[in-house]
Short mmCIF file of C-alpha atoms in Angstrom, two decimals:
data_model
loop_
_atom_site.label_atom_id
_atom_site.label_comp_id
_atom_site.label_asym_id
_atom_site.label_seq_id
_atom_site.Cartn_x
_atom_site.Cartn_y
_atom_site.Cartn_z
CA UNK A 1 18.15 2.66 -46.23
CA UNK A 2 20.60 0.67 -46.76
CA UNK A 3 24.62 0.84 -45.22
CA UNK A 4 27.53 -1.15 -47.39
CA UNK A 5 31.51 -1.04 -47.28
CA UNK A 6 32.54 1.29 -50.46
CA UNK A 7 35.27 0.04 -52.40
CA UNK A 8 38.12 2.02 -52.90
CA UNK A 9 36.70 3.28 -56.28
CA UNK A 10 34.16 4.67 -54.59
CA UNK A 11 35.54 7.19 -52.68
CA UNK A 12 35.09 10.35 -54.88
CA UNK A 13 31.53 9.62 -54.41
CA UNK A 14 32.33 10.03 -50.23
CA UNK A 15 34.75 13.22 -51.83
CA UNK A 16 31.84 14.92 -53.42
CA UNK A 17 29.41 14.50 -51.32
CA UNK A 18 31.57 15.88 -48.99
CA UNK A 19 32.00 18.73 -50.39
CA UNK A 20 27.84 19.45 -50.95
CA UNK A 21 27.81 18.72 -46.99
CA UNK A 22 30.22 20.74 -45.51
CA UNK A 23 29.44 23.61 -48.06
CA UNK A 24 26.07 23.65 -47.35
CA UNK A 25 26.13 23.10 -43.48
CA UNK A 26 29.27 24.48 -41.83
CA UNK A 27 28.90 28.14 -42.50
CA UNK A 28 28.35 29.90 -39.59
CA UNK A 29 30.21 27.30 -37.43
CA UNK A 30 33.81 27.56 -39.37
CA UNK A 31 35.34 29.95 -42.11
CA UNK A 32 34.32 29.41 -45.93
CA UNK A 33 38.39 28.90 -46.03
CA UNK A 34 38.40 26.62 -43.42
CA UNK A 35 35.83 24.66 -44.85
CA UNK A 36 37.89 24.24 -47.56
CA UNK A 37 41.18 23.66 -46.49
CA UNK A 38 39.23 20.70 -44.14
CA UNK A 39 37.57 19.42 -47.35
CA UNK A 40 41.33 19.40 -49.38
CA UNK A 41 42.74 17.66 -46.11
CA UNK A 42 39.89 15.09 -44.73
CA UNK A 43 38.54 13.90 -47.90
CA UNK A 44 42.00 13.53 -50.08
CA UNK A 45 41.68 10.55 -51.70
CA UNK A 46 44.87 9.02 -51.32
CA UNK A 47 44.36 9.55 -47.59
CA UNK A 48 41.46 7.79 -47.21
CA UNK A 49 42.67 5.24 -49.43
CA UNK A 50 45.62 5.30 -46.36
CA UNK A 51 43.03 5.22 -43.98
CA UNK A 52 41.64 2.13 -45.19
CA UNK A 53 44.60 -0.12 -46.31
CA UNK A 54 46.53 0.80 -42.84
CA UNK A 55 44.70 1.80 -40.41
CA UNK A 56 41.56 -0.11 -40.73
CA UNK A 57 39.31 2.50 -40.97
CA UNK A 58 36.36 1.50 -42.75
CA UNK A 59 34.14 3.78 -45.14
CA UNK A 60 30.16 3.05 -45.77
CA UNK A 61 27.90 4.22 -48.03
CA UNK A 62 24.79 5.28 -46.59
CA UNK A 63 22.59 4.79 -49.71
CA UNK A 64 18.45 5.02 -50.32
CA UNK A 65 16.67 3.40 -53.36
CA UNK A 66 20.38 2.78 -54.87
CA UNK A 67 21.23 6.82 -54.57
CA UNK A 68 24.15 7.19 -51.58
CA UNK A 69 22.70 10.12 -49.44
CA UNK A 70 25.42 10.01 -47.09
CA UNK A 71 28.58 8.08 -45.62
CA UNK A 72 30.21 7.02 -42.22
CA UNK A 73 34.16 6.11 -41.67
CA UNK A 74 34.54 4.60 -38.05
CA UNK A 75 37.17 2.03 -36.58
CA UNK A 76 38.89 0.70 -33.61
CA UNK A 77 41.19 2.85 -31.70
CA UNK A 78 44.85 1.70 -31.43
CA UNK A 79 45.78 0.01 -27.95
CA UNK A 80 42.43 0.71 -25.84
CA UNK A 81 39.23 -0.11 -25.74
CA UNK A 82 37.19 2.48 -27.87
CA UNK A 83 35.57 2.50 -31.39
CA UNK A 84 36.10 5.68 -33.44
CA UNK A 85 32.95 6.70 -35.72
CA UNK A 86 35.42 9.26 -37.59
CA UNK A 87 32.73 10.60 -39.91
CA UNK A 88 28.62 10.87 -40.53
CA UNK A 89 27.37 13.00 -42.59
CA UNK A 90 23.93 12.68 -44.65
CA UNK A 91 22.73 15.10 -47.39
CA UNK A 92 20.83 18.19 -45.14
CA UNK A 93 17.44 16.95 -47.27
CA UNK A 94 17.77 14.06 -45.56
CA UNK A 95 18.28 15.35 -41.90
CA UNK A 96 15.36 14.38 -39.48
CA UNK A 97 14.38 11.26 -40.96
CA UNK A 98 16.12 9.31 -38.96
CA UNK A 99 19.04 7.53 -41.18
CA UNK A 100 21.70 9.12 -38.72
CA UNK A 101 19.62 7.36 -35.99
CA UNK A 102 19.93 3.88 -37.99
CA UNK A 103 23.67 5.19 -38.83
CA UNK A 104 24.64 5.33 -35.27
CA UNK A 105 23.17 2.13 -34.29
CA UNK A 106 24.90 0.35 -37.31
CA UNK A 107 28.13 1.75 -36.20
CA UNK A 108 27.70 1.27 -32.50
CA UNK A 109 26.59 -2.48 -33.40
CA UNK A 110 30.01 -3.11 -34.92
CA UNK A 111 31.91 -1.27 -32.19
CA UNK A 112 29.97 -3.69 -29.95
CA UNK A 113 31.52 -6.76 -32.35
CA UNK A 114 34.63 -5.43 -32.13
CA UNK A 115 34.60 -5.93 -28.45
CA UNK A 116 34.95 -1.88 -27.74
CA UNK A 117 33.87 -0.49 -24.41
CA UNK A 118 32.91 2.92 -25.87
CA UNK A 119 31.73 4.60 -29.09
CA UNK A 120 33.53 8.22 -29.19
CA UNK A 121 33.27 10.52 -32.13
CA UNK A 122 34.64 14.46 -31.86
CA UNK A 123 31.74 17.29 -33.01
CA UNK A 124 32.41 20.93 -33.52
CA UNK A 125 30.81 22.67 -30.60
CA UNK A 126 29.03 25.31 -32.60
CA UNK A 127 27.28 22.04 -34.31
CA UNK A 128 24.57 22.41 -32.46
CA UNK A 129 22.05 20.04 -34.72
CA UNK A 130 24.67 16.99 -34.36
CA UNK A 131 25.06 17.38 -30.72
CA UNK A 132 21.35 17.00 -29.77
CA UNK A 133 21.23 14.32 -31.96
CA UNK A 134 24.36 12.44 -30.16
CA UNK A 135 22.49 13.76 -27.25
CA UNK A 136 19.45 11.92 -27.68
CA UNK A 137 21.36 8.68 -29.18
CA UNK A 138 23.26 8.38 -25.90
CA UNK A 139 26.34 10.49 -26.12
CA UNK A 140 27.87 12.35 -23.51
CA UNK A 141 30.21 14.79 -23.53
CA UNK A 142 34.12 13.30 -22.27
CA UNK A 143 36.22 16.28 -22.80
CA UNK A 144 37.31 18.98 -24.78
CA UNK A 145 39.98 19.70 -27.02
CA UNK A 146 41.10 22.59 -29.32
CA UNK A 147 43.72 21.00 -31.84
CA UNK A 148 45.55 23.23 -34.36
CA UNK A 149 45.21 21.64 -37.90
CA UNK A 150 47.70 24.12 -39.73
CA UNK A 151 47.13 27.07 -41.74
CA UNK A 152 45.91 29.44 -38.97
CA UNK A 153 42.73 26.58 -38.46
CA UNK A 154 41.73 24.70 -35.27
CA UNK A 155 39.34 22.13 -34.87
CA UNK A 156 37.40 22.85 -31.24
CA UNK A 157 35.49 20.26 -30.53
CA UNK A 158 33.60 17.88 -28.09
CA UNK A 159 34.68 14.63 -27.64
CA UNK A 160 31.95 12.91 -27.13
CA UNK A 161 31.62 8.57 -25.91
CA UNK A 162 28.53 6.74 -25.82
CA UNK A 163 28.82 3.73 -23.30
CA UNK A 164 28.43 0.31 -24.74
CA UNK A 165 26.30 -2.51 -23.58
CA UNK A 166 28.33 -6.07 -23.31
CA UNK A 167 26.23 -8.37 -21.62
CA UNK A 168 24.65 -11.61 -23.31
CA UNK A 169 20.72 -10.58 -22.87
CA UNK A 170 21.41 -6.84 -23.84
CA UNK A 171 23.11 -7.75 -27.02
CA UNK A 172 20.19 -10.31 -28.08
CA UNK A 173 17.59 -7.28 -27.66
CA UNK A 174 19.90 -4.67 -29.30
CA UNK A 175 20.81 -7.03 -32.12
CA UNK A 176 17.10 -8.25 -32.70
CA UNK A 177 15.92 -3.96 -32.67
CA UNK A 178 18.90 -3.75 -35.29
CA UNK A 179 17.67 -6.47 -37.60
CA UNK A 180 14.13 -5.08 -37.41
CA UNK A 181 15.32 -1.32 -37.96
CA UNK A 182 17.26 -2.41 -41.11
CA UNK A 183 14.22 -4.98 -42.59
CA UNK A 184 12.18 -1.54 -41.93
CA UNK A 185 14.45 1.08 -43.51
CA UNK A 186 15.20 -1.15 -46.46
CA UNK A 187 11.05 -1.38 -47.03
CA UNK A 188 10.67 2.46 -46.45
CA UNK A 189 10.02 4.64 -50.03
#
């Protein structure tokens, strides 16, 4: 697998796929018309186009044998010391294969370059798939918050932080098992 910045014309790739995601995996967990109302909001394209140009918020493509199969948004946080990972989402055939594994690394790496103390990401708590995998990725659970997004909706999630290791010999190691796990998921058919 490989993980690349999109350019901006790339984006109604992230929009589409989006919409094949959430369809496919959030019933159940939120309304059909929430699901869409989230879709029409998140993945506008002039707001992520926003996201990028002021806020810094950059968009990957998560992509295998040249075909993206998913896509991550993550940035620093205003004024503290945490790293956002605002979205990861892979196509459900690919679930269990461990690219949202690699995906988390890649994005905790960076966090880590950014000089960020924590990696925090918010997860619906009826998505019980994602949270074992933050779970077993080293995410805990910081809080709680029900937010109301308009239209009757509210997102009611887990904020969840994964703890980030600083020190000289700890980076070396983590960097070196980073290297390796990308050499080994580009070679992977």
């Amino acid at each position: 697998m490989e993980i690349r910045a999109l350019m901006l014309e790339e984006l109604s790739e992230v929009q589409r796929l989006a919409g094949i995601i959430w369809r496919r995996c959030y019933p159940g967990m939120i309304s059909d018309g929430q699901i869409e109302y989230m879709l029409g909001w998140m993945y506008d394209l002039a707001l992520m186009q926003r996201e990028i140009k002021e806020q810094g918020i950059v968009y990957e493509g998560l992509f295998l044998e040249g075909k993206m199969i998913g896509f991550c948004s993550h940035g620093k946080q205003p004024g503290g010391c945490d790293y956002k990972l605002h979205k990861l989402y892979l196509l459900p055939e690919h679930h269990g294969k461990g690219w949202g594994r690699a995906a988390l690394r890649h994005v905790a790496e960076q966090a880590r370059l950014a000089g960020c103390r924590f990696l925090v990401l918010n997860v619906n708590k009826r998505n019980e798939r994602a949270i074992r995998c933050y779970r077993a990725n080293g995410f805990a659970v910081r809080s709680e918050i029900v937010a109301d997004i308009g239209h009757g909706y509210v997102m009611d999630d887990y904020v969840m932080e994964k703890r980030l290791t600083h020190d000289l010999s700890s980076n070396v190691a983590v960097a070196d098992e980073y290297q390796q796990r990308r050499i080994h998921i580009r070679g992977q058919r």
